[in-house]
Amino acid sequence: MDSLYTLLVEPLTYDFMQRALLVSLLIGVVCSVFSCFLVLKGWSLMGDAISHAILPGLAAAFVFGIPLLLGALIAALICAFLTGFLKDHSRVKEDAVMGIVFSGMFALGLVMLTKIETDVHLLHILFGNVLGISRTDLVQTAVIASICTIIMVIKRRDLMLFCFDPVHAGVIGLPVALLSFGLLVLLAMTIVAALKAAGIILVIAMLIAPGAIGFLSARSFDGMMMIAVMASVVSCIAGTIISFHIDAATAPLIVVIQAALFMIALAFGKRIKQHDDQAIATG
Amino acid sequence: MTGQDVIKITDLSVTYSNGHCALDGVNITLHTGTICGLVGVNGAGKSTLFKSIMGFVKPSQGSVKIHGDIAQKALKKNRVAYVPQTEEVDWNFPVLVKDVVMMGRYGHMGFMRIASKADHVAVENALERVGMRAYENRQIGELSGGQKKRVFVARALAQGGDIILLDEPFTGVDIKTEDSLIALFHDLANEGRLILVSTHNLGSVPHFCDEVILINKTVQAYGPVETTFTQENLAKTFGGMLRHHRLIGDDLHDDEDPRGLTVLTDDERPLVLYGEEGGEQIRKLNKKGRKRTT
Ligand SMILES: Nc1ncnc2c1ncn2[C@@H]1O[C@H](COP(=O)(O)OP(=O)(O)OP(=O)(O)O)[C@@H](O)[C@H]1O
Ligand SMILES: [Mg+2]
């Protein structure tokens, strides 16, 4: 009993641990909801691209004294639209175009950061700093994450239809272009909100792994989303608490746990598939 | 008997952004209560015509009116349903059969797309009509090709519009499913819907269509199947693209009968014409389909 207390409750008696847990849960939930749409739409790379591409936006925002969030949002949208434009006007495939655009923008950001003095720390952008979250950061992350989560949960059927069958979405009069644009804007906002706490590497993982886990384990969309959120929440809680005890970096630990869950889902999902095949074979 | 005008296409031309002119000066008026076949070679503009009716491509000239409305407005009123080609769908997508059919109801639902009792009833009825009620809890990837097709027809039914567009519904579907789909189309047309079907199965066209549009960038011929679907018009539309076999009278009969048999095929089910050269008539290879009572 006593050991259970030290294991689970003791870490949370510290203020900074409470904040770390809260922020990773907020990010974990919003990213896992997103990951469902990204995985289904084939946009998994989009999270990767946008989270790298916002670096010059952060640097420029610092120079011009505009909110970091705004600078990052503009950079993210430039990345998304530049990718779309180049894909439509060249023979290069989308993934290659995207790779060029985001690595180019990331490199530009790196160059800018070496030339100007900012309080944007590269290491924090890459790896995040969950344990060093301030109260304002927490509020900002909470507001953005909640807004995005609520919008996506409310509009999940429209977004799901947009991923599954955009032609039908258009035929029944849904604003397809707006859905696609909206998803991108929300994605950019989420990444920006998550970056400070989680860092690029965690955000990218969180935007893919939960959706992939849900995809492997569920047969319906709502089921997929529920499993994705659950997997994300479990790995965030476990990751935060374990990192306290073994004194490891929180974000990477969460990613490792998600990867482990993915492997489990892969093994488990396969078994269901075989079972199905047998059922068909025997009758 | 011809029904009300539903789709009125006037002088429609479509040019894609790469400068390719896919449709040129199309004039067609389609009526309720008919099944209309859309026939032409690959690249003739069949899918483009569908896209124009759905308002997805902007005409460079002319207009498409649905019940007097422009396409976008008609779509908002749930007038048009579209059954996609099988290849256009991601079959691994985690949705159940009943979820797919429910998508047809979204246009009738509120902001959050919460299904009402009426929506559930519409979904059940639609599944019942295509004979897929028993499969409603299957994931869509767990169906055969013909069953998949029927699910999407059910979605169109649940949507409840009076225009149903089907792009090549018979590819990869066996004769039995094809016949059951055709029977269903007849029922739907008899209820006053317009069914527009593009197909490469020339042999099926006289078997189930009331009207036919022969298209090759421009409309080559349009009208009732009996008078429009002739060897002459087909030759005009397809140029040398048809496989053409003719068995003349001597090969077929021992007597003096001069009638011959012509088999025309674009893809799957061949079209068979029988009679004297030039005066041949359509012979249906398969008479199983229900004859329409109009
Ligand atoms: N998005 C596009 N951009 C440019 N050209 C296009 C586009 N879509 C179609 N085309 C061209 O327009 C013409 C008509 O194409 P469409 O898809 O309407 O043919 P189709 O009759 O449906 O052919 P199929 O029998 O192969 O389905 C073709 O020559 C095609 O190359
Ligand atoms: Mg086509």
XYZ file of C-alpha atoms and ligand atoms in Angstrom:
609
model
C 0.000 0.000 0.000
C 2.738 2.320 1.001
C 4.772 1.490 -2.080
C 1.780 2.103 -4.306
C 1.488 5.540 -2.771
C 5.133 6.361 -3.490
C 4.737 4.959 -6.957
C 1.634 6.794 -8.106
C 0.663 9.590 -5.746
C 3.917 10.940 -4.434
C 5.091 12.379 -7.787
C 1.884 14.322 -8.019
C 2.355 16.067 -4.711
C 4.850 18.293 -6.466
C 3.505 21.349 -8.189
C 5.677 21.027 -11.281
C 4.694 17.393 -11.683
C 1.013 18.260 -11.589
C 1.525 20.831 -14.272
C 3.600 18.456 -16.365
C 0.942 15.787 -16.182
C -1.850 18.212 -16.976
C -0.095 19.661 -19.980
C 0.878 16.307 -21.411
C -2.693 15.081 -20.992
C -4.080 18.147 -22.774
C -1.652 17.710 -25.632
C -2.087 13.966 -25.634
C -5.845 14.207 -26.063
C -5.868 16.843 -28.796
C -3.057 15.167 -30.728
C -4.676 11.749 -30.542
C -7.968 13.090 -31.891
C -6.038 14.714 -34.706
C -3.993 11.627 -35.419
C -7.164 9.740 -36.375
C -7.906 12.160 -39.194
C -4.290 12.424 -40.285
C -3.770 8.677 -40.445
C -7.011 8.158 -42.377
C -6.425 11.046 -44.765
C -2.842 9.949 -45.449
C -1.578 13.199 -43.989
C 0.693 11.690 -41.330
C 3.668 13.523 -42.727
C 1.794 16.803 -42.451
C 2.364 16.945 -38.674
C 6.044 16.302 -39.231
C 6.252 18.967 -41.916
C 4.344 21.677 -40.089
C 6.148 21.208 -36.806
C 9.486 21.714 -38.546
C 8.296 24.487 -40.802
C 7.210 26.797 -37.997
C 10.794 27.460 -36.869
C 11.386 30.478 -39.163
C 7.960 31.754 -38.107
C 9.009 31.690 -34.451
C 12.254 33.476 -35.218
C 10.558 36.107 -37.372
C 7.833 36.656 -34.775
C 10.527 37.350 -32.217
C 12.220 39.883 -34.486
C 9.019 41.720 -35.343
C 7.625 41.542 -31.859
C 4.392 39.758 -32.818
C 3.052 36.846 -30.755
C 5.051 33.660 -31.327
C 1.810 31.804 -31.907
C 0.869 34.040 -34.822
C 4.294 33.792 -36.450
C 4.238 30.029 -36.162
C 0.712 29.827 -37.561
C 1.649 31.875 -40.605
C 4.724 29.735 -41.247
C 2.665 26.572 -40.893
C 0.099 27.755 -43.401
C 2.822 28.836 -45.830
C 4.253 25.324 -45.611
C 0.865 23.677 -46.210
C -0.071 25.866 -49.156
C 3.359 25.864 -50.740
C 3.265 22.069 -50.652
C -0.168 21.985 -52.244
C 0.784 24.522 -54.897
C 4.058 22.834 -55.870
C 2.377 19.433 -56.017
C -0.261 20.748 -58.424
C 2.230 22.560 -60.608
C 5.052 20.069 -60.910
C 5.521 16.393 -61.569
C 7.173 15.729 -58.214
C 5.114 13.581 -55.832
C 3.541 15.125 -52.760
C 5.824 13.502 -50.154
C 8.948 14.705 -51.948
C 7.558 18.225 -52.321
C 6.602 18.271 -48.667
C 10.030 17.030 -47.624
C 11.740 19.778 -49.583
C 9.447 22.529 -48.314
C 9.622 21.661 -44.633
C 13.318 20.839 -44.476
C 14.017 24.040 -46.381
C 11.936 26.074 -43.983
C 13.450 24.337 -40.963
C 16.939 25.076 -42.233
C 15.968 28.685 -42.842
C 14.783 28.845 -39.246
C 18.075 27.423 -38.017
C 20.002 30.033 -39.980
C 17.800 32.786 -38.568
C 18.241 31.528 -35.008
C 22.026 31.605 -35.248
C 21.926 35.158 -36.531
C 19.503 36.676 -34.051
C 19.325 36.643 -30.294
C 16.036 35.148 -29.202
C 14.651 33.446 -26.176
C 13.622 30.611 -28.464
C 15.810 27.712 -27.421
C 16.404 25.180 -30.127
C 16.764 22.313 -27.713
C 13.430 23.127 -26.143
C 11.783 23.234 -29.550
C 13.247 19.881 -30.449
C 12.689 18.054 -27.206
C 10.257 20.186 -25.272
C 10.462 20.978 -21.627
C 7.432 19.561 -19.925
C 8.854 20.011 -16.468
C 9.664 23.675 -17.023
C 6.185 24.785 -17.996
C 5.067 28.156 -16.651
C 1.541 29.014 -15.590
C 0.948 31.211 -18.668
C 2.198 28.462 -20.961
C -0.161 26.085 -19.292
C -3.145 28.383 -19.746
C -2.297 29.048 -23.373
C -1.869 25.360 -24.144
C -5.063 24.515 -22.292
C -7.152 27.069 -24.158
C -5.907 26.126 -27.616
C -5.983 22.396 -26.996
C -9.520 22.553 -25.631
C -10.825 24.647 -28.504
C -9.303 22.334 -31.095
C -10.501 19.197 -29.324
C -14.039 20.482 -28.993
C -14.252 21.589 -32.623
C -12.942 18.275 -33.873
C -15.157 16.164 -31.663
C -18.250 18.147 -32.628
C -17.407 18.121 -36.335
C -15.893 14.631 -36.359
C -18.504 13.171 -38.699
C -17.966 15.863 -41.316
C -14.205 15.512 -41.006
C -14.436 11.731 -41.165
C -16.554 11.941 -44.315
C -14.055 14.407 -45.763
C -11.294 11.834 -45.203
C -13.334 8.851 -46.400
C -15.161 10.190 -49.440
C -14.614 13.868 -50.279
C -16.739 13.495 -53.428
C -19.777 12.445 -51.433
C -19.057 15.222 -48.949
C -19.232 17.651 -51.858
C -22.358 16.040 -53.292
C -24.309 16.514 -50.076
C -23.222 20.137 -50.010
C -20.532 20.117 -47.298
C -17.910 22.861 -47.695
C -15.024 20.533 -48.597
C -12.412 23.253 -49.118
C -13.297 24.787 -45.766
C -13.004 21.420 -44.002
C -9.588 20.838 -45.503
C -8.408 24.360 -44.682
C -9.908 24.205 -41.206
C -8.165 20.946 -40.430
C -4.839 22.496 -41.454
C -5.348 25.621 -39.348
C -6.364 23.590 -36.308
C -3.364 21.346 -36.856
C -1.006 24.305 -37.011
C -2.534 25.788 -33.837
C -2.256 22.501 -31.980
C 1.351 21.994 -32.945
C 2.272 25.492 -31.870
C 0.464 25.079 -28.575
C 2.077 21.717 -27.953
C 5.569 22.587 -29.012
C 6.799 24.371 -25.928
C 5.855 21.570 -23.624
C 6.295 18.598 -25.856
C 8.857 19.502 -28.487
C 8.795 18.572 -32.137
C 9.695 14.944 -31.645
C 6.910 14.205 -29.207
C 4.357 16.150 -31.219
C 5.126 14.228 -34.382
C 4.882 10.923 -32.560
C 1.689 11.940 -30.796
C 0.134 12.989 -34.091
C 0.648 9.558 -35.638
C 0.957 6.752 -33.091
C -2.450 6.969 -31.340
C -4.335 7.103 -34.635
C -2.337 4.162 -35.946
C -3.074 2.189 -32.767
C -6.776 2.977 -33.089
C -6.752 2.094 -36.788
C -5.293 -1.322 -36.049
C -7.683 -2.153 -33.237
C -11.073 -0.720 -34.207
C -13.649 -1.431 -36.898
C -15.641 1.769 -36.569
C -14.522 5.370 -36.565
C -15.801 6.256 -33.110
C -14.108 3.137 -31.774
C -10.877 4.143 -33.424
C -11.026 7.590 -31.871
C -11.795 6.233 -28.419
C -8.907 3.772 -28.536
C -6.571 6.464 -29.838
C -7.440 8.838 -26.995
C -7.165 6.074 -24.424
C -3.774 4.941 -25.712
C -2.576 8.515 -25.620
C -3.848 9.200 -22.104
C -2.374 5.981 -20.745
C 1.026 6.678 -22.249
C 1.019 10.282 -21.022
C 0.211 9.307 -17.434
C 2.596 6.373 -17.400
C 5.323 8.369 -19.109
C 5.099 11.296 -16.702
C 5.096 9.176 -13.577
C 7.812 6.778 -14.678
C 10.012 9.655 -15.802
C 9.829 11.040 -12.257
C 11.003 7.793 -10.716
C 13.784 6.953 -13.115
C 14.696 10.587 -13.685
C 14.358 10.313 -17.464
C 13.120 12.895 -19.966
C 9.333 12.804 -19.995
C 8.559 13.373 -23.655
C 10.761 10.639 -25.096
C 9.449 8.228 -22.505
C 5.876 8.920 -23.613
C 6.894 8.254 -27.212
C 8.539 4.986 -26.235
C 5.402 3.854 -24.436
C 3.241 4.767 -27.431
C 5.539 2.803 -29.697
C 5.190 -0.178 -27.371
C 1.395 0.141 -27.444
C 1.571 0.258 -31.222
C 3.493 -3.014 -31.288
C 0.906 -4.595 -29.021
C -1.902 -3.345 -31.271
C -0.061 -4.732 -34.272
C 0.199 -8.180 -32.728
C -3.338 -8.093 -31.384
C -4.837 -6.686 -34.577
C -3.184 -9.396 -36.619
C -4.739 -12.060 -34.462
C -8.195 -10.646 -35.124
C -7.506 -10.655 -38.843
C -6.375 -14.308 -38.836
C -9.381 -15.212 -36.797
C -11.598 -13.585 -39.403
C -9.935 -15.410 -42.251
C -10.453 -18.692 -40.457
C -14.090 -17.886 -39.855
C -14.549 -17.239 -43.558
C -12.616 -20.359 -44.522
C -14.633 -22.638 -42.271
C -17.967 -21.300 -43.223
C -44.524 8.789 -71.089
C -41.791 11.220 -70.217
C -41.504 12.709 -66.771
C -40.629 16.146 -65.600
C -37.388 17.777 -66.725
C -34.813 17.427 -63.973
C -31.435 18.116 -65.484
C -31.162 20.695 -68.204
C -27.719 21.001 -69.765
C -27.389 23.852 -72.210
C -24.435 24.403 -74.479
C -22.040 23.015 -71.873
C -18.301 23.132 -72.531
C -15.640 22.141 -70.019
C -11.955 22.901 -70.387
C -9.539 21.643 -67.731
C -6.819 23.889 -66.354
C -4.218 22.182 -68.561
C -6.136 23.469 -71.591
C -7.705 20.111 -72.457
C -11.261 20.518 -73.697
C -13.174 17.528 -72.309
C -16.731 18.502 -73.275
C -17.832 20.742 -76.093
C -21.312 22.159 -76.658
C -23.378 19.539 -74.826
C -27.167 19.977 -74.907
C -29.235 17.414 -73.021
C -32.474 17.452 -71.049
C -33.036 14.504 -68.746
C -36.370 13.494 -67.230
C -37.586 11.861 -64.064
C -38.608 8.240 -64.198
C -35.941 7.195 -66.676
C -32.762 5.191 -66.694
C -30.289 6.863 -68.975
C -27.103 5.173 -70.148
C -23.946 7.171 -70.802
C -21.676 5.465 -73.292
C -18.352 6.428 -74.830
C -14.680 5.471 -75.124
C -12.150 6.057 -72.330
C -11.565 9.766 -72.060
C -14.790 10.633 -73.880
C -15.860 12.878 -71.010
C -18.313 10.690 -69.089
C -16.811 11.373 -65.686
C -16.438 15.023 -66.644
C -20.158 15.184 -67.393
C -20.865 13.736 -63.931
C -18.554 16.271 -62.344
C -20.344 19.065 -64.172
C -23.715 17.878 -62.909
C -22.278 17.807 -59.374
C -20.812 21.264 -59.844
C -17.224 20.100 -59.266
C -15.872 21.523 -62.507
C -16.613 24.986 -63.715
C -18.097 25.145 -67.196
C -16.100 27.344 -69.547
C -19.375 27.933 -71.337
C -23.039 27.028 -70.918
C -24.817 25.813 -67.818
C -26.243 22.878 -65.904
C -29.571 23.395 -64.158
C -31.082 20.894 -61.738
C -34.758 21.528 -61.107
C -33.984 25.039 -62.293
C -31.238 25.553 -59.701
C -27.517 25.798 -60.257
C -25.637 22.691 -59.111
C -24.382 24.024 -55.757
C -27.871 24.979 -54.708
C -29.321 21.647 -55.815
C -26.645 19.801 -53.813
C -27.591 21.684 -50.664
C -31.141 20.415 -51.188
C -29.821 16.840 -51.370
C -31.156 16.423 -54.880
C -28.204 14.492 -56.280
C -26.629 11.233 -55.112
C -23.422 9.802 -56.505
C -22.250 6.195 -56.384
C -18.460 6.184 -56.729
C -16.342 3.746 -58.682
C -15.104 0.946 -56.455
C -11.479 1.993 -56.904
C -12.143 5.443 -55.459
C -12.809 4.140 -51.952
C -10.329 3.196 -49.219
C -11.720 -0.177 -48.136
C -9.517 -0.334 -45.031
C -11.292 2.674 -43.598
C -12.760 1.846 -40.195
C -16.441 2.320 -40.969
C -19.259 -0.159 -40.740
C -21.780 -0.726 -43.500
C -24.497 1.109 -41.583
C -22.122 4.060 -40.983
C -21.540 4.383 -44.717
C -25.264 4.379 -45.447
C -25.786 6.882 -42.634
C -23.425 9.244 -44.472
C -26.204 9.645 -47.013
C -28.293 11.242 -44.263
C -25.763 13.870 -43.128
C -27.334 16.516 -45.337
C -30.606 16.025 -43.448
C -29.043 16.280 -39.995
C -28.182 19.220 -37.805
C -24.851 20.839 -37.076
C -23.450 17.910 -35.085
C -24.859 15.209 -37.395
C -26.737 13.413 -34.684
C -28.995 10.805 -36.253
C -32.703 11.016 -35.507
C -35.185 8.164 -35.486
C -36.126 9.016 -39.071
C -32.491 8.765 -40.135
C -32.131 5.303 -38.621
C -35.329 4.183 -40.322
C -34.125 5.534 -43.672
C -30.835 3.656 -43.290
C -32.590 0.406 -42.402
C -34.992 0.716 -45.319
C -32.203 1.476 -47.762
C -30.192 -1.538 -46.599
C -33.295 -3.691 -46.812
C -33.935 -2.643 -50.410
C -30.480 -3.606 -51.594
C -30.593 -6.812 -49.585
C -27.736 -5.860 -47.281
C -29.560 -5.579 -43.974
C -27.827 -8.678 -42.628
C -24.421 -7.097 -43.223
C -25.016 -3.793 -41.482
C -22.375 -4.367 -38.815
C -19.638 -5.514 -41.175
C -16.628 -3.339 -41.753
C -16.777 -2.241 -45.405
C -13.559 -4.029 -46.342
C -15.158 -7.334 -45.337
C -17.582 -7.338 -48.280
C -17.400 -8.758 -51.797
C -17.215 -6.430 -54.788
C -20.932 -6.654 -55.560
C -21.889 -6.155 -51.916
C -19.697 -3.060 -51.701
C -21.463 -1.638 -54.705
C -24.860 -2.290 -53.153
C -23.873 -0.522 -49.937
C -23.107 2.629 -51.886
C -26.375 2.342 -53.789
C -28.059 2.085 -50.385
C -26.312 5.282 -49.338
C -27.736 7.016 -52.403
C -31.189 5.684 -51.498
C -30.903 6.839 -47.897
C -29.992 10.271 -49.145
C -33.389 10.395 -50.807
C -32.596 12.579 -53.824
C -34.376 12.045 -57.115
C -31.194 11.963 -59.202
C -28.718 9.107 -58.847
C -25.448 9.168 -60.763
C -23.499 5.932 -61.095
C -20.038 5.857 -62.634
C -19.457 2.411 -64.122
C -21.401 0.438 -61.526
C -20.984 -2.892 -63.291
C -17.219 -3.192 -63.421
C -16.096 -6.196 -61.407
C -19.647 -7.276 -60.696
C -20.963 -10.704 -61.740
C -24.054 -11.178 -63.901
C -26.256 -12.110 -60.966
C -25.433 -8.948 -59.023
C -25.654 -6.914 -62.190
C -29.158 -8.215 -62.791
C -30.227 -7.514 -59.225
C -28.820 -3.988 -59.474
C -30.645 -3.496 -62.747
C -33.911 -4.692 -61.210
C -33.370 -2.202 -58.409
C -32.684 0.619 -60.884
C -35.950 -0.182 -62.668
C -37.861 0.078 -59.399
C -36.152 3.360 -58.557
C -36.943 4.810 -61.967
C -40.539 3.682 -61.665
C -40.729 5.629 -58.422
C -39.885 8.751 -60.393
C -36.123 9.017 -60.050
C -33.620 9.753 -62.753
C -30.810 7.195 -62.925
C -27.775 8.196 -64.987
C -25.337 5.333 -65.501
C -22.053 5.358 -67.349
C -21.014 1.954 -68.588
C -18.745 0.079 -70.966
C -21.091 -2.917 -71.103
C -22.728 -2.114 -74.410
C -24.785 -5.295 -74.249
C -26.447 -4.226 -71.028
C -27.576 -0.879 -72.360
C -30.642 -2.015 -74.329
C -31.288 -4.480 -71.549
C -31.902 -1.844 -68.878
C -31.777 1.721 -70.225
C -34.706 3.765 -71.486
C -32.534 6.430 -73.011
C -28.925 6.573 -74.017
C -26.357 9.315 -74.492
C -23.533 8.481 -76.879
C -20.703 10.824 -76.086
C -17.300 11.602 -77.447
C -16.435 15.119 -76.312
C -19.673 16.187 -77.977
C -22.981 14.351 -77.824
C -22.987 12.029 -80.832
C -26.545 10.878 -80.322
C -29.127 11.116 -77.591
C -32.599 9.645 -77.364
C -34.610 6.493 -76.653
C -32.542 3.319 -76.812
C -34.631 1.738 -79.584
C -33.918 4.507 -82.071
C -30.591 5.855 -80.826
C -28.534 2.805 -79.937
C -27.878 1.787 -83.535
C -24.833 0.371 -85.176
C -24.456 3.556 -87.177
C -24.430 5.821 -84.107
C -22.135 3.461 -82.239
C -19.687 3.436 -85.123
C -19.785 7.232 -85.103
C -19.113 7.388 -81.364
C -16.478 4.743 -81.056
C -14.735 5.131 -84.396
C -12.596 2.055 -84.827
C -12.481 1.375 -81.116
C -15.072 -1.401 -80.987
C -14.414 -5.061 -81.368
C -16.669 -5.996 -84.222
C -17.697 -9.470 -85.286
C -20.232 -10.138 -88.004
C -21.576 -13.535 -88.856
C -23.367 -13.300 -92.162
C -26.469 -15.223 -93.250
C -24.581 -18.072 -94.912
C -22.675 -18.878 -91.745
C -25.798 -18.901 -89.645
C -28.472 -20.574 -91.737
C -28.649 -23.273 -94.397
C -31.579 -21.577 -96.085
C -31.871 -18.442 -98.118
C -32.338 -16.272 -95.048
C -30.141 -13.213 -95.638
C -30.121 -12.095 -92.012
C -26.769 -11.873 -90.231
C -25.542 -11.428 -86.698
C -23.333 -8.577 -85.526
C -21.545 -8.655 -82.185
C -20.197 -5.334 -80.947
C -18.139 -5.122 -77.800
C -16.361 -2.340 -75.989
C -15.547 -4.193 -72.851
C -17.640 -6.851 -71.207
C -21.145 -7.719 -72.274
C -21.318 -7.598 -76.066
C -24.074 -5.947 -78.042
C -25.769 -8.300 -80.475
C -27.550 -7.020 -83.561
C -29.479 -9.387 -85.773
C -31.089 -8.939 -89.151
C -30.312 -7.875 -92.687
C -27.322 -5.636 -93.178
C -28.306 -2.099 -92.230
C -31.673 -3.151 -90.838
C -30.411 -5.105 -87.883
C -32.189 -4.824 -84.591
C -31.100 -5.121 -81.032
C -31.419 -8.624 -79.688
C -31.124 -8.988 -76.001
C -28.698 -11.693 -75.015
C -30.335 -12.039 -71.677
C -34.009 -11.492 -71.113
C -34.031 -12.112 -67.403
C -34.234 -8.428 -66.455
C -37.648 -7.039 -65.701
C -39.356 -5.266 -68.543
C -40.475 -1.792 -67.633
C -44.109 -0.959 -67.633
C -44.574 2.567 -68.802
N -8.435 16.803 -63.746
C -8.175 16.792 -65.068
N -7.289 17.650 -65.606
C -7.049 17.639 -66.929
N -7.622 16.829 -67.820
C -8.520 15.943 -67.351
C -8.846 15.875 -65.958
N -9.761 14.903 -65.784
C -9.990 14.392 -67.014
N -9.245 15.006 -67.957
C -9.256 14.730 -69.396
O -10.559 14.957 -69.894
C -10.948 13.938 -70.790
C -12.242 13.302 -70.332
O -12.007 12.568 -69.155
P -13.124 11.772 -68.384
O -12.543 11.340 -67.094
O -14.349 12.589 -68.341
O -13.323 10.507 -69.340
P -14.284 9.242 -69.161
O -15.223 9.258 -70.301
O -14.845 9.202 -67.809
O -13.272 8.042 -69.366
P -13.254 6.561 -68.709
O -14.108 5.705 -69.564
O -11.813 6.164 -68.849
O -13.693 6.670 -67.299
C -9.779 12.967 -70.876
O -9.091 13.218 -72.062
C -8.927 13.283 -69.678
O -7.568 13.130 -69.994
Mg -14.633 7.878 -66.055
